Amino acid sequence: MKKILLLLVVATLGCGNVYSQAKNTPIKRTRTLVSAKAKAEAEAKAKAEAEAEAKAAEENRIYQNNAKCKFSFNGSEFVSNQGYDNYVIYEIPGMTTSELKTSVISAIGTIYSSPKDVINSVSDNLIQLTGITKGFKRTSKIIGASYYTQFIFNLVIQFKDGKVRYNAPIIKYLVSENENTGKRSINDFIGVNIRDYLLEDDYLAETHLKQIEGDINNLISSINSHLKKSNDW
């Protein structure tokens, strides 16, 4: 009888242990699933934050780069403010080569009254235009006469997906008109150091050099502003 009772106790305890294990297993499994879900959510959040930071950093880099899409003029050549040898680049992601070229041609049409007179070459990924600075009054130190002075320049614009490249402008001609006589002359100025030329015979040489620089940069800025509007949805 004692043996039977002992066996019943053992069996009962065994069943209780099995029941306990069966009861606890779903809890452990649920905790594991919750933990895995929390981990996946944390990883997804961290990835999204990292991607957002990378995107913000790239947008800031493009903004900083585009802000320096200008040239400095030292009197003999235009120097890139972005550190490239002889060009600057404006970045506008999301626009193709063809779209950028079309948009630049459209921009030139808003800047010049007769675009066909300034655009002298167009290919698949290049535009070459001939522009003229706004001009300034230059008073000669030597003879005292005053001249209205402008410079004719060539500007080559190239395209890649998401990028517009402006090669350093080349000043080709000096256009000068005597305010007293009305006589107008056009002189070949390729290779001439304009700083030296102006300093020799111009009371406001440094001011006029800055104006030439500003005219070029304003043209580039005007074109770029048009591109931004074209891509603003």
CSV table of C-alpha atoms in Angstrom, one decimal:
chain,number,residue,atom,x,y,z
A,1,MET,CA,0.0,0.0,0.0
A,2,LYS,CA,2.8,2.3,0.9
A,3,LYS,CA,4.5,1.6,-2.4
A,4,ILE,CA,1.3,2.5,-4.2
A,5,LEU,CA,1.0,5.8,-2.3
A,6,LEU,CA,4.6,6.6,-3.1
A,7,LEU,CA,4.1,6.0,-6.8
A,8,LEU,CA,1.0,8.2,-6.8
A,9,VAL,CA,3.0,11.0,-5.1
A,10,VAL,CA,5.8,10.8,-7.6
A,11,ALA,CA,3.4,10.7,-10.5
A,12,THR,CA,1.6,13.7,-9.2
A,13,LEU,CA,4.8,15.7,-8.7
A,14,GLY,CA,5.9,14.7,-12.2
A,15,CYS,CA,2.6,15.8,-13.7
A,16,GLY,CA,2.9,19.1,-11.8
A,17,ASN,CA,6.4,19.7,-13.2
A,18,VAL,CA,5.2,18.9,-16.8
A,19,TYR,CA,2.3,21.3,-16.3
A,20,SER,CA,4.6,24.0,-14.9
A,21,GLN,CA,6.9,23.6,-17.9
A,22,ALA,CA,4.0,23.7,-20.4
A,23,LYS,CA,2.6,26.7,-18.6
A,24,ASN,CA,6.0,28.7,-18.6
A,25,THR,CA,7.0,27.9,-22.2
A,26,PRO,CA,4.5,30.3,-23.9
A,27,ILE,CA,5.6,33.1,-21.6
A,28,LYS,CA,9.3,32.6,-22.5
A,29,ARG,CA,8.4,32.4,-26.1
A,30,THR,CA,6.3,35.6,-25.9
A,31,ARG,CA,9.1,37.4,-24.1
A,32,THR,CA,11.6,36.3,-26.8
A,33,LEU,CA,9.3,37.6,-29.5
A,34,VAL,CA,8.8,40.9,-27.8
A,35,SER,CA,12.5,41.3,-27.3
A,36,ALA,CA,13.2,40.5,-31.0
A,37,LYS,CA,10.5,43.0,-32.1
A,38,ALA,CA,12.0,45.7,-29.8
A,39,LYS,CA,15.4,45.0,-31.2
A,40,ALA,CA,14.2,45.2,-34.8
A,41,GLU,CA,12.4,48.4,-34.1
A,42,ALA,CA,15.5,49.9,-32.4
A,43,GLU,CA,17.6,48.9,-35.4
A,44,ALA,CA,15.1,50.3,-37.9
A,45,LYS,CA,15.0,53.6,-35.9
A,46,ALA,CA,18.8,53.8,-35.8
A,47,LYS,CA,19.0,53.1,-39.5
A,48,ALA,CA,16.4,55.8,-40.3
A,49,GLU,CA,18.2,58.3,-38.1
A,50,ALA,CA,21.5,57.5,-39.7
A,51,GLU,CA,20.0,57.9,-43.2
A,52,ALA,CA,18.4,61.2,-42.2
A,53,GLU,CA,21.7,62.5,-40.8
A,54,ALA,CA,23.5,61.4,-44.0
A,55,LYS,CA,20.9,63.1,-46.2
A,56,ALA,CA,21.1,66.3,-44.1
A,57,ALA,CA,24.9,66.2,-44.3
A,58,GLU,CA,24.8,65.7,-48.1
A,59,GLU,CA,22.3,68.5,-48.5
A,60,ASN,CA,24.5,70.8,-46.4
A,61,ARG,CA,27.6,69.9,-48.5
A,62,ILE,CA,25.7,70.7,-51.7
A,63,TYR,CA,24.5,74.0,-50.2
A,64,GLN,CA,28.0,75.0,-49.1
A,65,ASN,CA,29.4,74.0,-52.5
A,66,ASN,CA,26.8,75.8,-54.5
A,67,ALA,CA,27.3,78.9,-52.4
A,68,LYS,CA,30.9,79.0,-53.7
A,69,CYS,CA,29.9,78.6,-57.3
A,70,LYS,CA,31.7,81.8,-58.2
A,71,PHE,CA,35.0,83.1,-59.6
A,72,SER,CA,37.5,85.6,-58.3
A,73,PHE,CA,39.1,87.8,-60.9
A,74,ASN,CA,42.7,88.7,-60.4
A,75,GLY,CA,43.0,90.9,-63.5
A,76,SER,CA,44.4,88.3,-65.8
A,77,GLU,CA,42.2,85.2,-65.2
A,78,PHE,CA,39.2,84.0,-63.3
A,79,VAL,CA,40.0,81.7,-60.4
A,80,SER,CA,37.5,79.1,-59.0
A,81,ASN,CA,36.3,79.8,-55.5
A,82,GLN,CA,35.7,76.0,-55.2
A,83,GLY,CA,39.3,75.1,-55.5
A,84,TYR,CA,39.1,73.6,-59.0
A,85,ASP,CA,41.7,74.5,-61.6
A,86,ASN,CA,39.6,76.6,-63.9
A,87,TYR,CA,35.9,75.9,-63.3
A,88,VAL,CA,33.1,75.8,-60.8
A,89,ILE,CA,30.3,73.3,-60.4
A,90,TYR,CA,26.6,73.8,-59.4
A,91,GLU,CA,24.9,70.7,-58.2
A,92,ILE,CA,21.2,70.1,-58.6
A,93,PRO,CA,20.4,66.4,-57.9
A,94,GLY,CA,17.4,64.9,-59.7
A,95,MET,CA,17.8,66.7,-63.0
A,96,THR,CA,19.3,64.9,-66.0
A,97,THR,CA,21.9,66.2,-68.5
A,98,SER,CA,19.2,67.0,-71.0
A,99,GLU,CA,16.9,68.7,-68.5
A,100,LEU,CA,19.7,70.9,-67.2
A,101,LYS,CA,20.8,71.9,-70.7
A,102,THR,CA,17.2,72.8,-71.6
A,103,SER,CA,16.8,74.7,-68.4
A,104,VAL,CA,20.0,76.7,-68.8
A,105,ILE,CA,19.0,77.7,-72.4
A,106,SER,CA,15.6,78.8,-70.9
A,107,ALA,CA,17.4,80.8,-68.2
A,108,ILE,CA,19.6,82.5,-70.8
A,109,GLY,CA,16.4,83.5,-72.6
A,110,THR,CA,15.2,85.3,-69.5
A,111,ILE,CA,18.5,87.1,-69.0
A,112,TYR,CA,19.2,88.2,-72.6
A,113,SER,CA,16.6,89.9,-74.9
A,114,SER,CA,18.0,87.9,-77.8
A,115,PRO,CA,19.4,84.5,-76.7
A,116,LYS,CA,20.3,83.4,-80.2
A,117,ASP,CA,22.7,86.3,-80.4
A,118,VAL,CA,24.7,85.1,-77.3
A,119,ILE,CA,24.5,81.4,-77.7
A,120,ASN,CA,27.1,80.5,-80.4
A,121,SER,CA,27.5,76.8,-79.8
A,122,VAL,CA,25.3,73.9,-78.5
A,123,SER,CA,26.1,70.2,-78.4
A,124,ASP,CA,24.7,67.3,-76.3
A,125,ASN,CA,26.3,68.4,-73.1
A,126,LEU,CA,27.8,71.8,-73.8
A,127,ILE,CA,26.7,75.4,-74.4
A,128,GLN,CA,29.0,78.2,-75.3
A,129,LEU,CA,27.8,81.8,-75.0
A,130,THR,CA,29.3,85.2,-75.7
A,131,GLY,CA,28.4,87.7,-73.2
A,132,ILE,CA,29.2,91.3,-72.4
A,133,THR,CA,29.8,93.0,-69.0
A,134,LYS,CA,27.4,95.8,-68.0
A,135,GLY,CA,30.1,98.4,-68.4
A,136,PHE,CA,31.5,101.3,-66.4
A,137,LYS,CA,32.7,104.9,-66.9
A,138,ARG,CA,36.5,105.0,-67.0
A,139,THR,CA,38.4,108.3,-66.8
A,140,SER,CA,41.9,108.2,-68.2
A,141,LYS,CA,44.7,109.4,-66.0
A,142,ILE,CA,46.8,110.3,-69.0
A,143,ILE,CA,44.5,112.3,-71.3
A,144,GLY,CA,41.6,113.0,-68.9
A,145,ALA,CA,39.0,111.7,-71.4
A,146,SER,CA,36.1,109.5,-70.1
A,147,TYR,CA,35.2,106.2,-71.7
A,148,TYR,CA,32.3,103.9,-71.4
A,149,THR,CA,34.0,100.5,-71.1
A,150,GLN,CA,32.7,97.0,-71.5
A,151,PHE,CA,34.3,93.6,-72.0
A,152,ILE,CA,33.1,90.8,-74.3
A,153,PHE,CA,33.7,87.3,-72.9
A,154,ASN,CA,33.2,83.6,-73.7
A,155,LEU,CA,31.6,81.3,-71.2
A,156,VAL,CA,31.4,77.5,-71.7
A,157,ILE,CA,28.8,75.6,-69.7
A,158,GLN,CA,28.9,71.8,-69.5
A,159,PHE,CA,26.4,69.3,-68.2
A,160,LYS,CA,26.2,66.0,-66.4
A,161,ASP,CA,23.3,64.4,-64.6
A,162,GLY,CA,22.8,66.5,-61.5
A,163,LYS,CA,25.6,69.0,-62.3
A,164,VAL,CA,26.3,72.1,-64.2
A,165,ARG,CA,29.9,73.1,-64.8
A,166,TYR,CA,31.0,76.7,-65.7
A,167,ASN,CA,34.4,76.9,-67.2
A,168,ALA,CA,36.4,80.0,-66.4
A,169,PRO,CA,35.3,82.9,-68.7
A,170,ILE,CA,37.8,84.2,-71.2
A,171,ILE,CA,37.7,87.9,-71.9
A,172,LYS,CA,38.1,88.4,-75.7
A,173,TYR,CA,37.5,92.1,-76.4
A,174,LEU,CA,37.5,95.5,-74.9
A,175,VAL,CA,34.7,97.7,-76.1
A,176,SER,CA,35.3,101.4,-75.4
A,177,GLU,CA,33.4,104.5,-76.4
A,178,ASN,CA,34.7,108.1,-75.9
A,179,GLU,CA,32.0,110.1,-74.1
A,180,ASN,CA,33.1,113.3,-75.7
A,181,THR,CA,33.6,112.2,-79.3
A,182,GLY,CA,31.3,109.2,-79.4
A,183,LYS,CA,34.0,107.3,-81.1
A,184,ARG,CA,33.7,103.5,-80.4
A,185,SER,CA,36.5,101.0,-80.6
A,186,ILE,CA,36.8,97.2,-80.1
A,187,ASN,CA,40.2,95.9,-79.2
A,188,ASP,CA,41.4,92.3,-79.0
A,189,PHE,CA,42.1,91.6,-75.3
A,190,ILE,CA,42.9,87.9,-75.3
A,191,GLY,CA,45.9,87.3,-73.0
A,192,VAL,CA,46.0,91.0,-71.8
A,193,ASN,CA,46.4,91.6,-68.0
A,194,ILE,CA,43.4,93.8,-67.4
A,195,ARG,CA,44.5,94.7,-64.0
A,196,ASP,CA,47.8,96.2,-65.4
A,197,TYR,CA,45.9,97.9,-68.1
A,198,LEU,CA,43.4,99.6,-65.8
A,199,LEU,CA,45.9,100.5,-63.1
A,200,GLU,CA,47.9,102.3,-65.7
A,201,ASP,CA,45.1,104.5,-66.9
A,202,ASP,CA,42.1,104.3,-64.6
A,203,TYR,CA,41.4,106.2,-61.4
A,204,LEU,CA,38.9,103.5,-60.2
A,205,ALA,CA,40.8,100.4,-61.5
A,206,GLU,CA,40.2,98.2,-58.4
A,207,THR,CA,36.5,99.1,-58.3
A,208,HIS,CA,36.1,98.3,-62.0
A,209,LEU,CA,37.9,95.0,-61.6
A,210,LYS,CA,35.4,94.0,-58.9
A,211,GLN,CA,32.6,95.0,-61.2
A,212,ILE,CA,33.9,92.7,-63.9
A,213,GLU,CA,34.0,89.9,-61.4
A,214,GLY,CA,30.5,90.7,-60.2
A,215,ASP,CA,29.0,90.8,-63.7
A,216,ILE,CA,30.3,87.3,-64.4
A,217,ASN,CA,29.2,85.9,-61.0
A,218,ASN,CA,25.8,87.6,-61.3
A,219,LEU,CA,25.2,85.9,-64.6
A,220,ILE,CA,26.1,82.5,-63.2
A,221,SER,CA,23.9,83.1,-60.1
A,222,SER,CA,21.0,84.1,-62.3
A,223,ILE,CA,21.2,80.9,-64.3
A,224,ASN,CA,21.5,78.8,-61.2
A,225,SER,CA,18.5,80.5,-59.6
A,226,HIS,CA,16.4,79.6,-62.6
A,227,LEU,CA,17.5,76.0,-62.3
A,228,LYS,CA,16.4,75.9,-58.6
A,229,LYS,CA,13.0,77.2,-59.6
A,230,SER,CA,12.7,74.7,-62.4
A,231,ASN,CA,13.2,71.9,-59.9
A,232,ASP,CA,10.9,73.3,-57.2
A,233,TRP,CA,7.8,71.1,-57.1
